[in-house]
């Protein structure tokens, strides 16, 4: 009765999988926020190094992982795949549940899988400093970790509510050498504009992105980095699914359903995209993204062109969106509070290749505690959405008396999120369903595009 499926370091993938050639239709253009016209690589150069811009539009199915990146990846990759025997027994389900655990990275989540290559390509291009944003602090700490390995400075604009509620994530970023600024801040025009309207603003991911983009665009030696959403970020995360496939082979199993939580889409893409090609080749496998009902981008948003940030400085992309000025309620899964979604995940949801569902936060914490008591690991609140999805699938299998193989991504641990668990155990959390009328109000401010 094997519990852990482990690979050797020589089995770390040598190439990332790029889903673009396997999309059911052509990719939608990315538009310039000022002109509404398709962006050129030159438009993006103030923000990103050419190595990443090329990956953003690459039509190659397999892209080589540089040796320097694989060398750092060896610090925590390959990550383990677990068979959740104890959770299966606790649920009394005939389903076989597997989870890929990304909490073994130094920052505690999947985010370093893309932070390391992003830092690498910036170093190659001569970047001195990286400006980025962070919601709950997972991405900021991963970027701080990776950048200092390549001798780069980092400025992190951290959503103010998290800056105040998550002092230890801030400490991690500072320990790895980053400068951390509460957003909205007086440092940028975008931050000053928000503070003028609302001096007590608690911030949002959309605002923090605006500040980081402005910082990069106005400093010659600085580039911007995003921890999710973009095509190259989703591609870097495919090491998760590629390893999981090798590990499932060792287990002699093949998934009926692959599940990930969904914020901007990167960890979900990481586990699910390598199965898209199998699905296109006729294999029966469901791909399920689970998002919070308080930020229901894929399930209640509209598939349309919108800005990636609040101050309309980031490119306009076609994605599921709740509107760029969407103000998320203060749920504890801070990493899932983004108004938009990866254009690649969005296109696949729209084409019916990927399914999405929304779940409430109390049900997620209930699932996380059940998981922690059976399997031991305390999950990040974000990852608990995937666990809720997996447990619901396993309970359905039990009801139907059917065997089912479930694979989910446990994207991170929750060791720095214990305040959220305290609140849950004290009965202080409630559920919030984002009202459809508010989505419609936000969507009235979508950009007018001629496409
Ligand atoms: C542990 C963890 N899981 C999931 C997410 C959601 O991001 P994404 O949808 O890009 O994977 C985050 C974001 O911060 C996170 O920290």
PDB file of C-alpha atoms in Angstrom, residues 68-229:
ATOM      1  CA  UNK A  68      20.468  27.110 -14.433  1.00  0.00           C
ATOM      2  CA  UNK A  69      16.725  26.879 -13.645  1.00  0.00           C
ATOM      3  CA  UNK A  70      16.743  23.084 -13.324  1.00  0.00           C
ATOM      4  CA  UNK A  71      19.725  23.335 -10.956  1.00  0.00           C
ATOM      5  CA  UNK A  72      17.739  25.569  -8.561  1.00  0.00           C
ATOM      6  CA  UNK A  73      14.564  23.495  -9.060  1.00  0.00           C
ATOM      7  CA  UNK A  74      16.501  20.536  -7.660  1.00  0.00           C
ATOM      8  CA  UNK A  75      16.272  22.179  -4.200  1.00  0.00           C
ATOM      9  CA  UNK A  76      12.654  20.985  -3.989  1.00  0.00           C
ATOM     10  CA  UNK A  77      11.722  19.202  -7.225  1.00  0.00           C
ATOM     11  CA  UNK A  78      10.481  16.650  -8.067  1.00  0.00           C
ATOM     12  CA  UNK A  79       7.734  17.258  -5.533  1.00  0.00           C
ATOM     13  CA  UNK A  80       6.028  14.182  -4.044  1.00  0.00           C
ATOM     14  CA  UNK A  81       2.763  12.669  -5.231  1.00  0.00           C
ATOM     15  CA  UNK A  82       0.773  11.193  -2.354  1.00  0.00           C
ATOM     16  CA  UNK A  83      -1.992   8.610  -2.401  1.00  0.00           C
ATOM     17  CA  UNK A  84      -4.466   9.879   0.224  1.00  0.00           C
ATOM     18  CA  UNK A  85      -5.224   6.453   1.745  1.00  0.00           C
ATOM     19  CA  UNK A  86      -6.147   7.921   5.124  1.00  0.00           C
ATOM     20  CA  UNK A  87      -8.484  10.553   3.661  1.00  0.00           C
ATOM     21  CA  UNK A  88     -10.130   7.888   1.455  1.00  0.00           C
ATOM     22  CA  UNK A  89     -10.788   5.777   4.564  1.00  0.00           C
ATOM     23  CA  UNK A  90     -12.119   8.759   6.529  1.00  0.00           C
ATOM     24  CA  UNK A  91     -14.554   9.471   3.678  1.00  0.00           C
ATOM     25  CA  UNK A  92     -15.431   5.794   3.144  1.00  0.00           C
ATOM     26  CA  UNK A  93     -15.115   6.348  -0.594  1.00  0.00           C
ATOM     27  CA  UNK A  94     -14.282   3.831  -3.324  1.00  0.00           C
ATOM     28  CA  UNK A  95     -12.407   6.668  -5.098  1.00  0.00           C
ATOM     29  CA  UNK A  96      -8.607   6.654  -5.264  1.00  0.00           C
ATOM     30  CA  UNK A  97      -7.358  10.130  -4.377  1.00  0.00           C
ATOM     31  CA  UNK A  98      -3.876  11.394  -5.299  1.00  0.00           C
ATOM     32  CA  UNK A  99      -2.413  14.794  -4.502  1.00  0.00           C
ATOM     33  CA  UNK A 100       0.678  16.542  -5.792  1.00  0.00           C
ATOM     34  CA  UNK A 101       2.246  18.533  -2.958  1.00  0.00           C
ATOM     35  CA  UNK A 102       3.863  21.857  -3.925  1.00  0.00           C
ATOM     36  CA  UNK A 103       4.279  23.047  -0.318  1.00  0.00           C
ATOM     37  CA  UNK A 104       7.777  21.483  -0.281  1.00  0.00           C
ATOM     38  CA  UNK A 105       9.300  24.532  -2.013  1.00  0.00           C
ATOM     39  CA  UNK A 106      11.246  26.939   0.242  1.00  0.00           C
ATOM     40  CA  UNK A 107       8.469  29.555  -0.012  1.00  0.00           C
ATOM     41  CA  UNK A 108       5.801  26.919   0.688  1.00  0.00           C
ATOM     42  CA  UNK A 109       3.884  26.903  -2.603  1.00  0.00           C
ATOM     43  CA  UNK A 110       4.062  26.348  -6.372  1.00  0.00           C
ATOM     44  CA  UNK A 111       5.004  29.984  -7.021  1.00  0.00           C
ATOM     45  CA  UNK A 112       8.823  29.472  -7.102  1.00  0.00           C
ATOM     46  CA  UNK A 113       8.333  27.223 -10.177  1.00  0.00           C
ATOM     47  CA  UNK A 114       7.876  30.428 -12.204  1.00  0.00           C
ATOM     48  CA  UNK A 115       9.732  32.915  -9.962  1.00  0.00           C
ATOM     49  CA  UNK A 116      13.040  31.148 -10.709  1.00  0.00           C
ATOM     50  CA  UNK A 117      12.783  31.242 -14.537  1.00  0.00           C
ATOM     51  CA  UNK A 118      11.433  34.805 -14.418  1.00  0.00           C
ATOM     52  CA  UNK A 119      14.450  35.906 -12.356  1.00  0.00           C
ATOM     53  CA  UNK A 120      16.759  33.964 -14.696  1.00  0.00           C
ATOM     54  CA  UNK A 121      15.506  35.613 -17.912  1.00  0.00           C
ATOM     55  CA  UNK A 122      15.633  39.039 -16.230  1.00  0.00           C
ATOM     56  CA  UNK A 123      19.229  38.455 -15.179  1.00  0.00           C
ATOM     57  CA  UNK A 124      20.113  37.450 -18.764  1.00  0.00           C
ATOM     58  CA  UNK A 125      18.545  40.693 -20.051  1.00  0.00           C
ATOM     59  CA  UNK A 126      20.521  42.894 -17.620  1.00  0.00           C
ATOM     60  CA  UNK A 127      17.612  43.821 -15.325  1.00  0.00           C
ATOM     61  CA  UNK A 128      18.799  45.185 -11.956  1.00  0.00           C
ATOM     62  CA  UNK A 129      15.510  45.339 -10.055  1.00  0.00           C
ATOM     63  CA  UNK A 130      12.142  43.580 -10.266  1.00  0.00           C
ATOM     64  CA  UNK A 131       8.902  45.308  -9.252  1.00  0.00           C
ATOM     65  CA  UNK A 132       6.003  43.038  -8.440  1.00  0.00           C
ATOM     66  CA  UNK A 133       2.827  42.810  -6.367  1.00  0.00           C
ATOM     67  CA  UNK A 134       1.593  40.269  -3.896  1.00  0.00           C
ATOM     68  CA  UNK A 135      -1.821  39.508  -2.440  1.00  0.00           C
ATOM     69  CA  UNK A 136      -1.392  37.089   0.423  1.00  0.00           C
ATOM     70  CA  UNK A 137       2.421  37.168   0.216  1.00  0.00           C
ATOM     71  CA  UNK A 138       3.065  33.776  -1.410  1.00  0.00           C
ATOM     72  CA  UNK A 139       4.122  35.262  -4.742  1.00  0.00           C
ATOM     73  CA  UNK A 140       6.141  38.133  -3.223  1.00  0.00           C
ATOM     74  CA  UNK A 141       8.094  35.736  -1.037  1.00  0.00           C
ATOM     75  CA  UNK A 142       8.738  33.399  -3.990  1.00  0.00           C
ATOM     76  CA  UNK A 143      10.002  36.280  -6.144  1.00  0.00           C
ATOM     77  CA  UNK A 144      12.193  37.545  -3.281  1.00  0.00           C
ATOM     78  CA  UNK A 145      13.649  34.039  -2.878  1.00  0.00           C
ATOM     79  CA  UNK A 146      14.361  33.569  -6.601  1.00  0.00           C
ATOM     80  CA  UNK A 147      15.646  37.071  -7.363  1.00  0.00           C
ATOM     81  CA  UNK A 148      18.286  37.067  -4.655  1.00  0.00           C
ATOM     82  CA  UNK A 149      19.607  33.790  -6.059  1.00  0.00           C
ATOM     83  CA  UNK A 150      20.417  35.731  -9.248  1.00  0.00           C
ATOM     84  CA  UNK A 151      21.622  38.895  -7.440  1.00  0.00           C
ATOM     85  CA  UNK A 152      18.553  40.999  -8.386  1.00  0.00           C
ATOM     86  CA  UNK A 153      16.801  43.538  -6.146  1.00  0.00           C
ATOM     87  CA  UNK A 154      13.040  43.239  -5.599  1.00  0.00           C
ATOM     88  CA  UNK A 155      10.341  45.765  -4.666  1.00  0.00           C
ATOM     89  CA  UNK A 156       7.049  44.132  -3.634  1.00  0.00           C
ATOM     90  CA  UNK A 157       3.788  46.105  -3.487  1.00  0.00           C
ATOM     91  CA  UNK A 158       1.791  44.115  -0.952  1.00  0.00           C
ATOM     92  CA  UNK A 159      -1.997  44.555  -0.690  1.00  0.00           C
ATOM     93  CA  UNK A 160      -2.411  46.637   2.482  1.00  0.00           C
ATOM     94  CA  UNK A 161      -4.869  44.308   4.218  1.00  0.00           C
ATOM     95  CA  UNK A 162      -2.353  41.428   3.929  1.00  0.00           C
ATOM     96  CA  UNK A 163       0.591  43.701   4.847  1.00  0.00           C
ATOM     97  CA  UNK A 164      -1.192  44.323   8.138  1.00  0.00           C
ATOM     98  CA  UNK A 165      -2.635  40.816   8.680  1.00  0.00           C
ATOM     99  CA  UNK A 166       0.312  38.691   7.492  1.00  0.00           C
ATOM    100  CA  UNK A 167       3.457  40.101   9.121  1.00  0.00           C
ATOM    101  CA  UNK A 168       5.364  36.831   8.714  1.00  0.00           C
ATOM    102  CA  UNK A 169       5.030  36.746   4.926  1.00  0.00           C
ATOM    103  CA  UNK A 170       6.465  40.283   4.976  1.00  0.00           C
ATOM    104  CA  UNK A 171       9.314  39.016   7.210  1.00  0.00           C
ATOM    105  CA  UNK A 172      10.056  36.191   4.740  1.00  0.00           C
ATOM    106  CA  UNK A 173      10.308  38.668   1.848  1.00  0.00           C
ATOM    107  CA  UNK A 174      12.585  40.940   3.878  1.00  0.00           C
ATOM    108  CA  UNK A 175      14.737  37.980   4.992  1.00  0.00           C
ATOM    109  CA  UNK A 176      15.263  37.116   1.306  1.00  0.00           C
ATOM    110  CA  UNK A 177      16.267  40.752   0.721  1.00  0.00           C
ATOM    111  CA  UNK A 178      13.153  42.381  -0.791  1.00  0.00           C
ATOM    112  CA  UNK A 179      11.760  45.846  -0.094  1.00  0.00           C
ATOM    113  CA  UNK A 180       8.064  45.518   0.873  1.00  0.00           C
ATOM    114  CA  UNK A 181       5.620  48.426   0.472  1.00  0.00           C
ATOM    115  CA  UNK A 182       1.979  48.483   1.591  1.00  0.00           C
ATOM    116  CA  UNK A 183      -0.296  49.147  -1.422  1.00  0.00           C
ATOM    117  CA  UNK A 184      -1.875  51.600  -2.212  1.00  0.00           C
ATOM    118  CA  UNK A 185       1.252  53.639  -1.507  1.00  0.00           C
ATOM    119  CA  UNK A 186       2.331  57.259  -2.052  1.00  0.00           C
ATOM    120  CA  UNK A 187       5.287  55.861  -4.089  1.00  0.00           C
ATOM    121  CA  UNK A 188       3.371  55.759  -7.418  1.00  0.00           C
ATOM    122  CA  UNK A 189       0.853  57.904  -9.285  1.00  0.00           C
ATOM    123  CA  UNK A 190      -1.619  54.984  -9.280  1.00  0.00           C
ATOM    124  CA  UNK A 191      -1.283  54.589  -5.497  1.00  0.00           C
ATOM    125  CA  UNK A 192      -1.610  58.344  -4.868  1.00  0.00           C
ATOM    126  CA  UNK A 193      -4.787  58.505  -6.975  1.00  0.00           C
ATOM    127  CA  UNK A 194      -6.428  55.718  -4.978  1.00  0.00           C
ATOM    128  CA  UNK A 195      -5.336  57.267  -1.644  1.00  0.00           C
ATOM    129  CA  UNK A 196      -6.756  60.653  -2.703  1.00  0.00           C
ATOM    130  CA  UNK A 197     -10.166  58.997  -3.261  1.00  0.00           C
ATOM    131  CA  UNK A 198     -10.004  56.771  -0.191  1.00  0.00           C
ATOM    132  CA  UNK A 199      -7.170  57.353   2.301  1.00  0.00           C
ATOM    133  CA  UNK A 200      -8.247  54.219   4.231  1.00  0.00           C
ATOM    134  CA  UNK A 201      -8.170  51.933   1.148  1.00  0.00           C
ATOM    135  CA  UNK A 202      -7.200  48.381   2.103  1.00  0.00           C
ATOM    136  CA  UNK A 203      -5.919  47.784  -1.423  1.00  0.00           C
ATOM    137  CA  UNK A 204      -6.540  45.035  -3.947  1.00  0.00           C
ATOM    138  CA  UNK A 205      -4.457  42.912  -6.275  1.00  0.00           C
ATOM    139  CA  UNK A 206      -5.596  45.090  -9.215  1.00  0.00           C
ATOM    140  CA  UNK A 207      -4.255  48.243  -7.496  1.00  0.00           C
ATOM    141  CA  UNK A 208      -0.966  46.605  -6.439  1.00  0.00           C
ATOM    142  CA  UNK A 209      -0.416  45.430 -10.034  1.00  0.00           C
ATOM    143  CA  UNK A 210      -0.920  49.030 -11.253  1.00  0.00           C
ATOM    144  CA  UNK A 211       1.735  50.270  -8.820  1.00  0.00           C
ATOM    145  CA  UNK A 212       4.283  47.592  -9.777  1.00  0.00           C
ATOM    146  CA  UNK A 213       3.681  48.100 -13.525  1.00  0.00           C
ATOM    147  CA  UNK A 214       4.100  51.879 -13.139  1.00  0.00           C
ATOM    148  CA  UNK A 215       7.306  51.404 -11.109  1.00  0.00           C
ATOM    149  CA  UNK A 216       8.784  49.156 -13.829  1.00  0.00           C
ATOM    150  CA  UNK A 217       7.624  51.333 -16.727  1.00  0.00           C
ATOM    151  CA  UNK A 218       9.187  54.461 -15.201  1.00  0.00           C
ATOM    152  CA  UNK A 219      12.595  52.987 -14.269  1.00  0.00           C
ATOM    153  CA  UNK A 220      15.040  51.937 -16.988  1.00  0.00           C
ATOM    154  CA  UNK A 221      16.779  49.255 -14.867  1.00  0.00           C
ATOM    155  CA  UNK A 222      13.521  47.725 -13.547  1.00  0.00           C
ATOM    156  CA  UNK A 223      11.188  45.126 -15.047  1.00  0.00           C
ATOM    157  CA  UNK A 224       7.815  43.852 -13.876  1.00  0.00           C
ATOM    158  CA  UNK A 225       6.984  40.274 -12.848  1.00  0.00           C
ATOM    159  CA  UNK A 226       3.550  38.672 -12.475  1.00  0.00           C
ATOM    160  CA  UNK A 227       2.988  35.487 -10.478  1.00  0.00           C
ATOM    161  CA  UNK A 228      -0.005  34.141 -12.383  1.00  0.00           C
ATOM    162  CA  UNK A 229      -2.391  34.708 -15.339  1.00  0.00           C
TER     163      UNK A 229
END
